Amino acid sequence: MIYTMGLDIGSSACKSIILADGKEIVGKSLIPVGTGTSGPMRAFDGVLKDAGLTIDDISYLLTTGYGRNTFERADGQMSELSCHAKGACYLFPDVQTVIDIGGQDVKVIQISNGAMVNFQMNDKCAAGTGRFLDVMSRILEVDVSDLDKLAAQSTEQISISSTCTVFAESEVISQLAKGVHKADIANGVHWAITARVVGLARRIGIRDRVVMTGGVAQNKGVVHALSQQLKHEVSTSDLSQYVGALGAAIYAYAKVQTQAQN
Ligand code: ADP
């Protein structure tokens, strides 16, 4: 049995997966803090513990994500674009569009026959990223993982007109002061973040199947708003936040095979 590890060192969370023979997931771990923290090491220790293995059992450790060059024990690194494409193809072999919304950036990746052919990325502005949801959930006094449940109680469609996270934060604070319901604001927040992502996705073109990856894919309100605004069904998985780590573990297995041939 060949074990490989993928470690996705993100801006807000660290995710890790161990695969057996490049196929079967035997361990996973997620620590909700990112690069520059104890997160990478804790995700590394956590995934080994989950799999009941030690580092000596791992044939190749491949890192990806924003902090991929900062982990000394890595055998290699790969861009998160390639890893998200690879991981999404593992979960949904017929995927043609990947929308990855993480803590600090958003990427739309076009895939043809299992390989990335084009991409668009926004890492200049927080408004279309998880950061926007993190800021808004703090003001609404709700955990980011419960923002969708709050929005589901909305009865009135409101819009957040500011296109910048900082101005949108002031706008939401003033709406709260005027007595606008938190549920309606939460729903408005989902539609606002989605509008930014749709703008990016249209630049590249949307082709079915559309798969959403990254931590924000766990927010059912954003997934619903995205599918409504794109007019395409959007697929997610329980493993959405792990997709980069999964792709990294698959690439790690390919590295082991190449090494064996040489
Ligand atoms: P990165 O790789 O940039 O660190 P992730 O893909 O791990 O980012 O996503 C992190 C973002 O996901 C957070 O900023 C947060 O907004 C969102 N998130 C994390 N967990 C949840 C959850 N349970 N429900 C909804 N959103 C979540």
PDB file of C-alpha atoms and ligand atoms in Angstrom:
ATOM      1  CA  MET A   1       0.000   0.000   0.000  1.00  0.00           C
ATOM      2  CA  ILE A   2       1.347   3.465  -0.947  1.00  0.00           C
ATOM      3  CA  TYR A   3       0.230   6.352   1.246  1.00  0.00           C
ATOM      4  CA  THR A   4       0.464   9.955   0.071  1.00  0.00           C
ATOM      5  CA  MET A   5      -0.435  13.163   1.887  1.00  0.00           C
ATOM      6  CA  GLY A   6      -1.853  16.411   0.510  1.00  0.00           C
ATOM      7  CA  LEU A   7      -1.613  19.448   2.790  1.00  0.00           C
ATOM      8  CA  ASP A   8      -3.481  22.612   1.744  1.00  0.00           C
ATOM      9  CA  ILE A   9      -2.053  25.555   3.697  1.00  0.00           C
ATOM     10  CA  GLY A  10      -4.681  28.242   3.074  1.00  0.00           C
ATOM     11  CA  SER A  11      -5.023  31.839   4.193  1.00  0.00           C
ATOM     12  CA  SER A  12      -7.716  30.949   6.746  1.00  0.00           C
ATOM     13  CA  ALA A  13      -7.669  27.181   7.191  1.00  0.00           C
ATOM     14  CA  CYS A  14      -5.345  24.178   6.806  1.00  0.00           C
ATOM     15  CA  LYS A  15      -6.726  20.984   5.327  1.00  0.00           C
ATOM     16  CA  SER A  16      -5.023  17.618   4.913  1.00  0.00           C
ATOM     17  CA  ILE A  17      -5.879  14.289   3.284  1.00  0.00           C
ATOM     18  CA  ILE A  18      -4.074  10.923   3.198  1.00  0.00           C
ATOM     19  CA  LEU A  19      -4.794   8.613   0.258  1.00  0.00           C
ATOM     20  CA  ALA A  20      -4.060   4.910  -0.061  1.00  0.00           C
ATOM     21  CA  ASP A  21      -2.798   4.029  -3.563  1.00  0.00           C
ATOM     22  CA  GLY A  22      -3.955   7.405  -4.886  1.00  0.00           C
ATOM     23  CA  LYS A  23      -7.613   6.425  -4.554  1.00  0.00           C
ATOM     24  CA  GLU A  24      -9.023   5.737  -1.121  1.00  0.00           C
ATOM     25  CA  ILE A  25      -9.225   8.480   1.521  1.00  0.00           C
ATOM     26  CA  VAL A  26      -7.892   6.986   4.769  1.00  0.00           C
ATOM     27  CA  GLY A  27      -7.484  10.178   6.827  1.00  0.00           C
ATOM     28  CA  LYS A  28      -8.472  13.836   6.878  1.00  0.00           C
ATOM     29  CA  SER A  29      -7.963  16.832   9.110  1.00  0.00           C
ATOM     30  CA  LEU A  30      -9.061  20.476   9.107  1.00  0.00           C
ATOM     31  CA  ILE A  31      -7.721  23.237  11.361  1.00  0.00           C
ATOM     32  CA  PRO A  32      -9.555  26.581  10.999  1.00  0.00           C
ATOM     33  CA  VAL A  33      -6.424  28.775  11.028  1.00  0.00           C
ATOM     34  CA  GLY A  34      -4.130  29.313   8.078  1.00  0.00           C
ATOM     35  CA  THR A  35      -0.546  29.934   7.042  1.00  0.00           C
ATOM     36  CA  GLY A  36       1.797  31.482   9.596  1.00  0.00           C
ATOM     37  CA  THR A  37      -0.012  29.844  12.531  1.00  0.00           C
ATOM     38  CA  SER A  38       0.151  26.449  14.239  1.00  0.00           C
ATOM     39  CA  GLY A  39      -2.458  25.313  11.656  1.00  0.00           C
ATOM     40  CA  PRO A  40      -0.156  23.530   9.159  1.00  0.00           C
ATOM     41  CA  MET A  41       1.585  21.447  11.846  1.00  0.00           C
ATOM     42  CA  ARG A  42      -1.713  20.626  13.581  1.00  0.00           C
ATOM     43  CA  ALA A  43      -3.325  19.570  10.287  1.00  0.00           C
ATOM     44  CA  PHE A  44      -0.242  17.417   9.558  1.00  0.00           C
ATOM     45  CA  ASP A  45      -0.366  15.737  13.005  1.00  0.00           C
ATOM     46  CA  GLY A  46      -4.166  15.445  12.856  1.00  0.00           C
ATOM     47  CA  VAL A  47      -4.343  13.638   9.524  1.00  0.00           C
ATOM     48  CA  LEU A  48      -1.670  11.103  10.570  1.00  0.00           C
ATOM     49  CA  LYS A  49      -3.579  10.424  13.778  1.00  0.00           C
ATOM     50  CA  ASP A  50      -6.868  10.096  11.873  1.00  0.00           C
ATOM     51  CA  ALA A  51      -5.294   7.544   9.509  1.00  0.00           C
ATOM     52  CA  GLY A  52      -3.432   5.713  12.316  1.00  0.00           C
ATOM     53  CA  LEU A  53      -0.120   6.249  10.482  1.00  0.00           C
ATOM     54  CA  THR A  54       3.261   7.916  11.109  1.00  0.00           C
ATOM     55  CA  ILE A  55       5.223  10.160   8.731  1.00  0.00           C
ATOM     56  CA  ASP A  56       7.464   7.157   7.909  1.00  0.00           C
ATOM     57  CA  ASP A  57       4.449   5.506   6.262  1.00  0.00           C
ATOM     58  CA  ILE A  58       3.965   8.476   3.881  1.00  0.00           C
ATOM     59  CA  SER A  59       5.732   8.067   0.531  1.00  0.00           C
ATOM     60  CA  TYR A  60       5.228  11.668  -0.604  1.00  0.00           C
ATOM     61  CA  LEU A  61       3.900  14.832   1.064  1.00  0.00           C
ATOM     62  CA  LEU A  62       2.777  17.519  -1.373  1.00  0.00           C
ATOM     63  CA  THR A  63       1.721  20.969  -0.164  1.00  0.00           C
ATOM     64  CA  THR A  64      -0.578  23.434  -1.906  1.00  0.00           C
ATOM     65  CA  GLY A  65      -2.350  26.694  -1.050  1.00  0.00           C
ATOM     66  CA  TYR A  66      -1.186  30.188  -0.221  1.00  0.00           C
ATOM     67  CA  GLY A  67       1.428  28.969   2.304  1.00  0.00           C
ATOM     68  CA  ARG A  68       2.623  25.918   0.346  1.00  0.00           C
ATOM     69  CA  ASN A  69       6.280  26.999   0.342  1.00  0.00           C
ATOM     70  CA  THR A  70       6.466  27.356   4.123  1.00  0.00           C
ATOM     71  CA  PHE A  71       6.298  23.714   5.255  1.00  0.00           C
ATOM     72  CA  GLU A  72       9.751  22.186   5.708  1.00  0.00           C
ATOM     73  CA  ARG A  73       8.662  18.551   5.708  1.00  0.00           C
ATOM     74  CA  ALA A  74       7.082  18.785   2.233  1.00  0.00           C
ATOM     75  CA  ASP A  75       8.554  16.701  -0.606  1.00  0.00           C
ATOM     76  CA  GLY A  76       7.052  19.052  -3.211  1.00  0.00           C
ATOM     77  CA  GLN A  77       4.572  21.847  -3.907  1.00  0.00           C
ATOM     78  CA  MET A  78       1.836  22.454  -6.477  1.00  0.00           C
ATOM     79  CA  SER A  79      -0.414  25.449  -7.242  1.00  0.00           C
ATOM     80  CA  GLU A  80      -3.893  25.375  -5.748  1.00  0.00           C
ATOM     81  CA  LEU A  81      -5.425  25.883  -9.216  1.00  0.00           C
ATOM     82  CA  SER A  82      -4.055  22.518 -10.368  1.00  0.00           C
ATOM     83  CA  CYS A  83      -4.961  20.826  -7.083  1.00  0.00           C
ATOM     84  CA  HIS A  84      -8.559  22.129  -7.041  1.00  0.00           C
ATOM     85  CA  ALA A  85      -8.999  20.993 -10.643  1.00  0.00           C
ATOM     86  CA  LYS A  86      -7.616  17.527  -9.844  1.00  0.00           C
ATOM     87  CA  GLY A  87      -9.607  17.122  -6.618  1.00  0.00           C
ATOM     88  CA  ALA A  88     -12.861  18.259  -8.268  1.00  0.00           C
ATOM     89  CA  CYS A  89     -12.347  15.719 -11.097  1.00  0.00           C
ATOM     90  CA  TYR A  90     -11.904  12.956  -8.487  1.00  0.00           C
ATOM     91  CA  LEU A  91     -15.254  13.820  -6.870  1.00  0.00           C
ATOM     92  CA  PHE A  92     -17.132  14.731 -10.077  1.00  0.00           C
ATOM     93  CA  PRO A  93     -15.439  13.230 -13.170  1.00  0.00           C
ATOM     94  CA  ASP A  94     -17.697  15.215 -15.556  1.00  0.00           C
ATOM     95  CA  VAL A  95     -16.850  18.653 -14.041  1.00  0.00           C
ATOM     96  CA  GLN A  96     -16.141  21.468 -16.537  1.00  0.00           C
ATOM     97  CA  THR A  97     -16.256  24.518 -14.238  1.00  0.00           C
ATOM     98  CA  VAL A  98     -14.830  24.796 -10.712  1.00  0.00           C
ATOM     99  CA  ILE A  99     -15.700  27.787  -8.526  1.00  0.00           C
ATOM    100  CA  ASP A 100     -13.414  27.869  -5.501  1.00  0.00           C
ATOM    101  CA  ILE A 101     -14.333  30.430  -2.844  1.00  0.00           C
ATOM    102  CA  GLY A 102     -11.767  30.454  -0.059  1.00  0.00           C
ATOM    103  CA  GLY A 103     -10.952  32.799   2.790  1.00  0.00           C
ATOM    104  CA  GLN A 104      -8.993  35.325   0.760  1.00  0.00           C
ATOM    105  CA  ASP A 105      -9.603  34.780  -2.930  1.00  0.00           C
ATOM    106  CA  VAL A 106     -11.972  33.335  -5.497  1.00  0.00           C
ATOM    107  CA  LYS A 107     -11.011  31.289  -8.529  1.00  0.00           C
ATOM    108  CA  VAL A 108     -13.034  30.076 -11.466  1.00  0.00           C
ATOM    109  CA  ILE A 109     -11.336  27.197 -13.279  1.00  0.00           C
ATOM    110  CA  GLN A 110     -12.333  25.813 -16.654  1.00  0.00           C
ATOM    111  CA  ILE A 111     -11.689  22.097 -17.125  1.00  0.00           C
ATOM    112  CA  SER A 112     -11.699  20.036 -20.268  1.00  0.00           C
ATOM    113  CA  ASN A 113     -11.158  16.252 -20.268  1.00  0.00           C
ATOM    114  CA  GLY A 114      -9.934  16.312 -16.679  1.00  0.00           C
ATOM    115  CA  ALA A 115      -7.333  19.071 -17.149  1.00  0.00           C
ATOM    116  CA  MET A 116      -7.371  22.805 -16.410  1.00  0.00           C
ATOM    117  CA  VAL A 117      -7.513  24.861 -19.621  1.00  0.00           C
ATOM    118  CA  ASN A 118      -8.249  28.372 -18.312  1.00  0.00           C
ATOM    119  CA  PHE A 119      -8.904  30.295 -15.105  1.00  0.00           C
ATOM    120  CA  GLN A 120      -9.940  33.653 -13.650  1.00  0.00           C
ATOM    121  CA  MET A 121      -8.953  34.795 -10.195  1.00  0.00           C
ATOM    122  CA  ASN A 122      -9.711  37.670  -7.827  1.00  0.00           C
ATOM    123  CA  ASP A 123      -7.350  38.101  -4.904  1.00  0.00           C
ATOM    124  CA  LYS A 124      -7.400  41.900  -4.846  1.00  0.00           C
ATOM    125  CA  CYS A 125     -10.752  42.445  -3.154  1.00  0.00           C
ATOM    126  CA  ALA A 126     -12.383  40.666  -0.189  1.00  0.00           C
ATOM    127  CA  ALA A 127     -15.967  41.224  -1.408  1.00  0.00           C
ATOM    128  CA  GLY A 128     -16.307  37.933  -3.304  1.00  0.00           C
ATOM    129  CA  THR A 129     -14.516  35.778  -0.728  1.00  0.00           C
ATOM    130  CA  GLY A 130     -15.083  34.030   2.589  1.00  0.00           C
ATOM    131  CA  ARG A 131     -13.577  37.065   4.302  1.00  0.00           C
ATOM    132  CA  PHE A 132     -16.732  39.018   3.387  1.00  0.00           C
ATOM    133  CA  LEU A 133     -18.868  36.370   5.121  1.00  0.00           C
ATOM    134  CA  ASP A 134     -16.526  36.253   8.142  1.00  0.00           C
ATOM    135  CA  VAL A 135     -16.818  40.058   8.586  1.00  0.00           C
ATOM    136  CA  MET A 136     -20.603  40.086   8.128  1.00  0.00           C
ATOM    137  CA  SER A 137     -21.277  37.141  10.430  1.00  0.00           C
ATOM    138  CA  ARG A 138     -19.307  38.887  13.167  1.00  0.00           C
ATOM    139  CA  ILE A 139     -21.540  41.978  12.895  1.00  0.00           C
ATOM    140  CA  LEU A 140     -24.667  39.810  12.761  1.00  0.00           C
ATOM    141  CA  GLU A 141     -23.408  37.928  15.858  1.00  0.00           C
ATOM    142  CA  VAL A 142     -23.734  34.516  14.267  1.00  0.00           C
ATOM    143  CA  ASP A 143     -21.140  31.825  13.582  1.00  0.00           C
ATOM    144  CA  VAL A 144     -20.158  31.791   9.884  1.00  0.00           C
ATOM    145  CA  SER A 145     -21.324  28.160   9.724  1.00  0.00           C
ATOM    146  CA  ASP A 146     -24.850  29.286  10.791  1.00  0.00           C
ATOM    147  CA  LEU A 147     -25.176  32.253   8.425  1.00  0.00           C
ATOM    148  CA  ASP A 148     -27.142  30.142   5.907  1.00  0.00           C
ATOM    149  CA  LYS A 149     -29.643  28.974   8.546  1.00  0.00           C
ATOM    150  CA  LEU A 150     -30.224  32.605   9.543  1.00  0.00           C
ATOM    151  CA  ALA A 151     -30.673  33.684   5.898  1.00  0.00           C
ATOM    152  CA  ALA A 152     -33.181  30.864   5.330  1.00  0.00           C
ATOM    153  CA  GLN A 153     -35.587  32.731   7.657  1.00  0.00           C
ATOM    154  CA  SER A 154     -35.503  35.840   5.446  1.00  0.00           C
ATOM    155  CA  THR A 155     -38.877  37.188   4.297  1.00  0.00           C
ATOM    156  CA  GLU A 156     -37.809  40.323   2.472  1.00  0.00           C
ATOM    157  CA  GLN A 157     -35.223  40.691  -0.288  1.00  0.00           C
ATOM    158  CA  ILE A 158     -32.793  43.490   0.512  1.00  0.00           C
ATOM    159  CA  SER A 159     -29.703  44.458  -1.394  1.00  0.00           C
ATOM    160  CA  ILE A 160     -26.310  45.569  -0.171  1.00  0.00           C
ATOM    161  CA  SER A 161     -25.186  48.177  -2.634  1.00  0.00           C
ATOM    162  CA  SER A 162     -21.603  48.811  -1.488  1.00  0.00           C
ATOM    163  CA  THR A 163     -19.125  46.908  -3.599  1.00  0.00           C
ATOM    164  CA  CYS A 164     -16.336  47.134  -1.008  1.00  0.00           C
ATOM    165  CA  THR A 165     -16.254  45.002   2.167  1.00  0.00           C
ATOM    166  CA  VAL A 166     -15.367  47.959   4.384  1.00  0.00           C
ATOM    167  CA  PHE A 167     -18.254  50.107   3.043  1.00  0.00           C
ATOM    168  CA  ALA A 168     -20.625  47.129   3.051  1.00  0.00           C
ATOM    169  CA  GLU A 169     -19.783  46.633   6.736  1.00  0.00           C
ATOM    170  CA  SER A 170     -20.874  50.235   7.492  1.00  0.00           C
ATOM    171  CA  GLU A 171     -23.993  49.723   5.352  1.00  0.00           C
ATOM    172  CA  VAL A 172     -24.964  46.609   7.317  1.00  0.00           C
ATOM    173  CA  ILE A 173     -24.351  48.337  10.647  1.00  0.00           C
ATOM    174  CA  SER A 174     -26.676  51.179   9.590  1.00  0.00           C
ATOM    175  CA  GLN A 175     -29.338  48.683   8.402  1.00  0.00           C
ATOM    176  CA  LEU A 176     -29.193  46.957  11.791  1.00  0.00           C
ATOM    177  CA  ALA A 177     -29.575  50.337  13.499  1.00  0.00           C
ATOM    178  CA  LYS A 178     -32.689  50.990  11.372  1.00  0.00           C
ATOM    179  CA  GLY A 179     -34.185  47.683  12.592  1.00  0.00           C
ATOM    180  CA  VAL A 180     -33.789  45.621   9.408  1.00  0.00           C
ATOM    181  CA  HIS A 181     -34.071  41.917  10.318  1.00  0.00           C
ATOM    182  CA  LYS A 182     -30.795  40.035  10.624  1.00  0.00           C
ATOM    183  CA  ALA A 183     -32.171  37.204   8.457  1.00  0.00           C
ATOM    184  CA  ASP A 184     -32.860  39.618   5.584  1.00  0.00           C
ATOM    185  CA  ILE A 185     -29.401  41.131   5.921  1.00  0.00           C
ATOM    186  CA  ALA A 186     -27.800  37.646   5.934  1.00  0.00           C
ATOM    187  CA  ASN A 187     -29.688  36.805   2.751  1.00  0.00           C
ATOM    188  CA  GLY A 188     -28.593  40.121   1.208  1.00  0.00           C
ATOM    189  CA  VAL A 189     -24.997  39.287   2.137  1.00  0.00           C
ATOM    190  CA  HIS A 190     -25.247  35.964   0.271  1.00  0.00           C
ATOM    191  CA  TRP A 191     -26.594  37.675  -2.843  1.00  0.00           C
ATOM    192  CA  ALA A 192     -23.887  40.364  -2.673  1.00  0.00           C
ATOM    193  CA  ILE A 193     -20.968  37.927  -2.488  1.00  0.00           C
ATOM    194  CA  THR A 194     -22.520  35.809  -5.227  1.00  0.00           C
ATOM    195  CA  ALA A 195     -22.890  38.775  -7.601  1.00  0.00           C
ATOM    196  CA  ARG A 196     -19.101  39.332  -7.455  1.00  0.00           C
ATOM    197  CA  VAL A 197     -18.368  35.684  -8.154  1.00  0.00           C
ATOM    198  CA  VAL A 198     -20.850  35.525 -11.037  1.00  0.00           C
ATOM    199  CA  GLY A 199     -19.150  38.539 -12.654  1.00  0.00           C
ATOM    200  CA  LEU A 200     -15.833  36.671 -12.541  1.00  0.00           C
ATOM    201  CA  ALA A 201     -17.344  33.384 -13.737  1.00  0.00           C
ATOM    202  CA  ARG A 202     -19.016  35.039 -16.764  1.00  0.00           C
ATOM    203  CA  ARG A 203     -15.620  36.222 -17.967  1.00  0.00           C
ATOM    204  CA  ILE A 204     -14.552  32.636 -18.424  1.00  0.00           C
ATOM    205  CA  GLY A 205     -17.895  31.106 -19.462  1.00  0.00           C
ATOM    206  CA  ILE A 206     -19.874  28.558 -17.492  1.00  0.00           C
ATOM    207  CA  ARG A 207     -20.181  24.969 -18.647  1.00  0.00           C
ATOM    208  CA  ASP A 208     -21.898  22.115 -16.831  1.00  0.00           C
ATOM    209  CA  ARG A 209     -21.118  20.430 -14.547  1.00  0.00           C
ATOM    210  CA  VAL A 210     -20.385  23.350 -12.221  1.00  0.00           C
ATOM    211  CA  VAL A 211     -18.697  22.326  -8.949  1.00  0.00           C
ATOM    212  CA  MET A 212     -18.129  24.641  -6.010  1.00  0.00           C
ATOM    213  CA  THR A 213     -15.071  24.001  -3.813  1.00  0.00           C
ATOM    214  CA  GLY A 214     -13.507  25.757  -0.801  1.00  0.00           C
ATOM    215  CA  GLY A 215     -14.921  26.473   2.651  1.00  0.00           C
ATOM    216  CA  VAL A 216     -17.761  28.721   1.448  1.00  0.00           C
ATOM    217  CA  ALA A 217     -19.290  25.757  -0.431  1.00  0.00           C
ATOM    218  CA  GLN A 218     -20.611  24.642   2.969  1.00  0.00           C
ATOM    219  CA  ASN A 219     -22.890  27.681   3.021  1.00  0.00           C
ATOM    220  CA  LYS A 220     -26.152  26.475   1.450  1.00  0.00           C
ATOM    221  CA  GLY A 221     -27.401  30.067   1.005  1.00  0.00           C
ATOM    222  CA  VAL A 222     -24.412  31.017  -1.166  1.00  0.00           C
ATOM    223  CA  VAL A 223     -24.692  27.780  -3.184  1.00  0.00           C
ATOM    224  CA  HIS A 224     -28.401  28.461  -3.782  1.00  0.00           C
ATOM    225  CA  ALA A 225     -27.846  32.136  -4.729  1.00  0.00           C
ATOM    226  CA  LEU A 226     -24.982  31.135  -7.025  1.00  0.00           C
ATOM    227  CA  SER A 227     -27.051  28.543  -8.820  1.00  0.00           C
ATOM    228  CA  GLN A 228     -29.953  31.030  -9.223  1.00  0.00           C
ATOM    229  CA  GLN A 229     -27.732  33.813 -10.562  1.00  0.00           C
ATOM    230  CA  LEU A 230     -25.679  31.550 -12.848  1.00  0.00           C
ATOM    231  CA  LYS A 231     -28.796  29.668 -14.006  1.00  0.00           C
ATOM    232  CA  HIS A 232     -26.798  26.448 -13.682  1.00  0.00           C
ATOM    233  CA  GLU A 233     -27.005  23.692 -11.104  1.00  0.00           C
ATOM    234  CA  VAL A 234     -24.063  23.870  -8.664  1.00  0.00           C
ATOM    235  CA  SER A 235     -22.689  20.632  -7.171  1.00  0.00           C
ATOM    236  CA  THR A 236     -20.977  20.454  -3.787  1.00  0.00           C
ATOM    237  CA  SER A 237     -19.693  17.669  -1.566  1.00  0.00           C
ATOM    238  CA  ASP A 238     -19.058  17.109   2.135  1.00  0.00           C
ATOM    239  CA  LEU A 239     -15.412  17.227   1.076  1.00  0.00           C
ATOM    240  CA  SER A 240     -15.664  20.654  -0.644  1.00  0.00           C
ATOM    241  CA  GLN A 241     -13.225  22.372   1.714  1.00  0.00           C
ATOM    242  CA  TYR A 242     -10.764  19.470   1.298  1.00  0.00           C
ATOM    243  CA  VAL A 243     -10.690  19.518  -2.513  1.00  0.00           C
ATOM    244  CA  GLY A 244      -7.274  21.254  -2.750  1.00  0.00           C
ATOM    245  CA  ALA A 245      -5.740  18.801  -0.232  1.00  0.00           C
ATOM    246  CA  LEU A 246      -7.340  15.896  -2.085  1.00  0.00           C
ATOM    247  CA  GLY A 247      -5.895  17.047  -5.421  1.00  0.00           C
ATOM    248  CA  ALA A 248      -2.477  17.458  -3.743  1.00  0.00           C
ATOM    249  CA  ALA A 249      -2.595  13.873  -2.402  1.00  0.00           C
ATOM    250  CA  ILE A 250      -3.484  12.603  -5.905  1.00  0.00           C
ATOM    251  CA  TYR A 251      -0.564  14.528  -7.462  1.00  0.00           C
ATOM    252  CA  ALA A 252       1.671  13.164  -4.674  1.00  0.00           C
ATOM    253  CA  TYR A 253       0.747   9.630  -5.750  1.00  0.00           C
ATOM    254  CA  ALA A 254       1.616  10.489  -9.373  1.00  0.00           C
ATOM    255  CA  LYS A 255       5.039  11.739  -8.153  1.00  0.00           C
ATOM    256  CA  VAL A 256       5.693   8.407  -6.392  1.00  0.00           C
ATOM    257  CA  GLN A 257       4.844   6.525  -9.579  1.00  0.00           C
ATOM    258  CA  THR A 258       7.138   8.726 -11.684  1.00  0.00           C
ATOM    259  CA  GLN A 259       9.966   8.226  -9.176  1.00  0.00           C
ATOM    260  CA  ALA A 260       9.450   4.440  -9.316  1.00  0.00           C
ATOM    261  CA  GLN A 261       9.786   4.488 -13.128  1.00  0.00           C
ATOM    262  CA  ASN A 262      13.105   6.413 -13.055  1.00  0.00           C
TER     263      ASN A 262
HETATM  264  P1  ADP B   1      -8.431  29.101   2.381  1.00  0.00           P
HETATM  265  O1  ADP B   1      -8.011  27.873   1.597  1.00  0.00           O
HETATM  266  O2  ADP B   1      -8.224  30.386   1.661  1.00  0.00           O
HETATM  267  O3  ADP B   1      -7.852  29.095   3.767  1.00  0.00           O
HETATM  268  P2  ADP B   1     -11.017  27.785   2.699  1.00  0.00           P
HETATM  269  O4  ADP B   1     -11.330  27.198   1.369  1.00  0.00           O
HETATM  270  O5  ADP B   1     -10.546  26.840   3.744  1.00  0.00           O
HETATM  271  O6  ADP B   1     -10.009  29.006   2.535  1.00  0.00           O
HETATM  272  O7  ADP B   1     -12.324  28.569   3.194  1.00  0.00           O
HETATM  273  C1  ADP B   1     -12.320  29.376   4.346  1.00  0.00           C
HETATM  274  C2  ADP B   1     -13.607  30.158   4.390  1.00  0.00           C
HETATM  275  O8  ADP B   1     -14.701  29.250   4.406  1.00  0.00           O
HETATM  276  C3  ADP B   1     -13.762  30.978   5.672  1.00  0.00           C
HETATM  277  O9  ADP B   1     -13.308  32.301   5.430  1.00  0.00           O
HETATM  278  C4  ADP B   1     -15.279  30.944   5.935  1.00  0.00           C
HETATM  279  O10 ADP B   1     -15.900  32.103   5.412  1.00  0.00           O
HETATM  280  C5  ADP B   1     -15.781  29.752   5.153  1.00  0.00           C
HETATM  281  N1  ADP B   1     -16.251  28.642   6.011  1.00  0.00           N
HETATM  282  C6  ADP B   1     -15.491  27.810   6.739  1.00  0.00           C
HETATM  283  N2  ADP B   1     -16.237  26.884   7.388  1.00  0.00           N
HETATM  284  C7  ADP B   1     -17.525  27.144   7.042  1.00  0.00           C
HETATM  285  C8  ADP B   1     -18.793  26.539   7.355  1.00  0.00           C
HETATM  286  N3  ADP B   1     -18.887  25.494   8.174  1.00  0.00           N
HETATM  287  N4  ADP B   1     -19.895  27.088   6.800  1.00  0.00           N
HETATM  288  C9  ADP B   1     -19.812  28.138   5.975  1.00  0.00           C
HETATM  289  N5  ADP B   1     -18.669  28.759   5.640  1.00  0.00           N
HETATM  290  C10 ADP B   1     -17.538  28.271   6.147  1.00  0.00           C
END
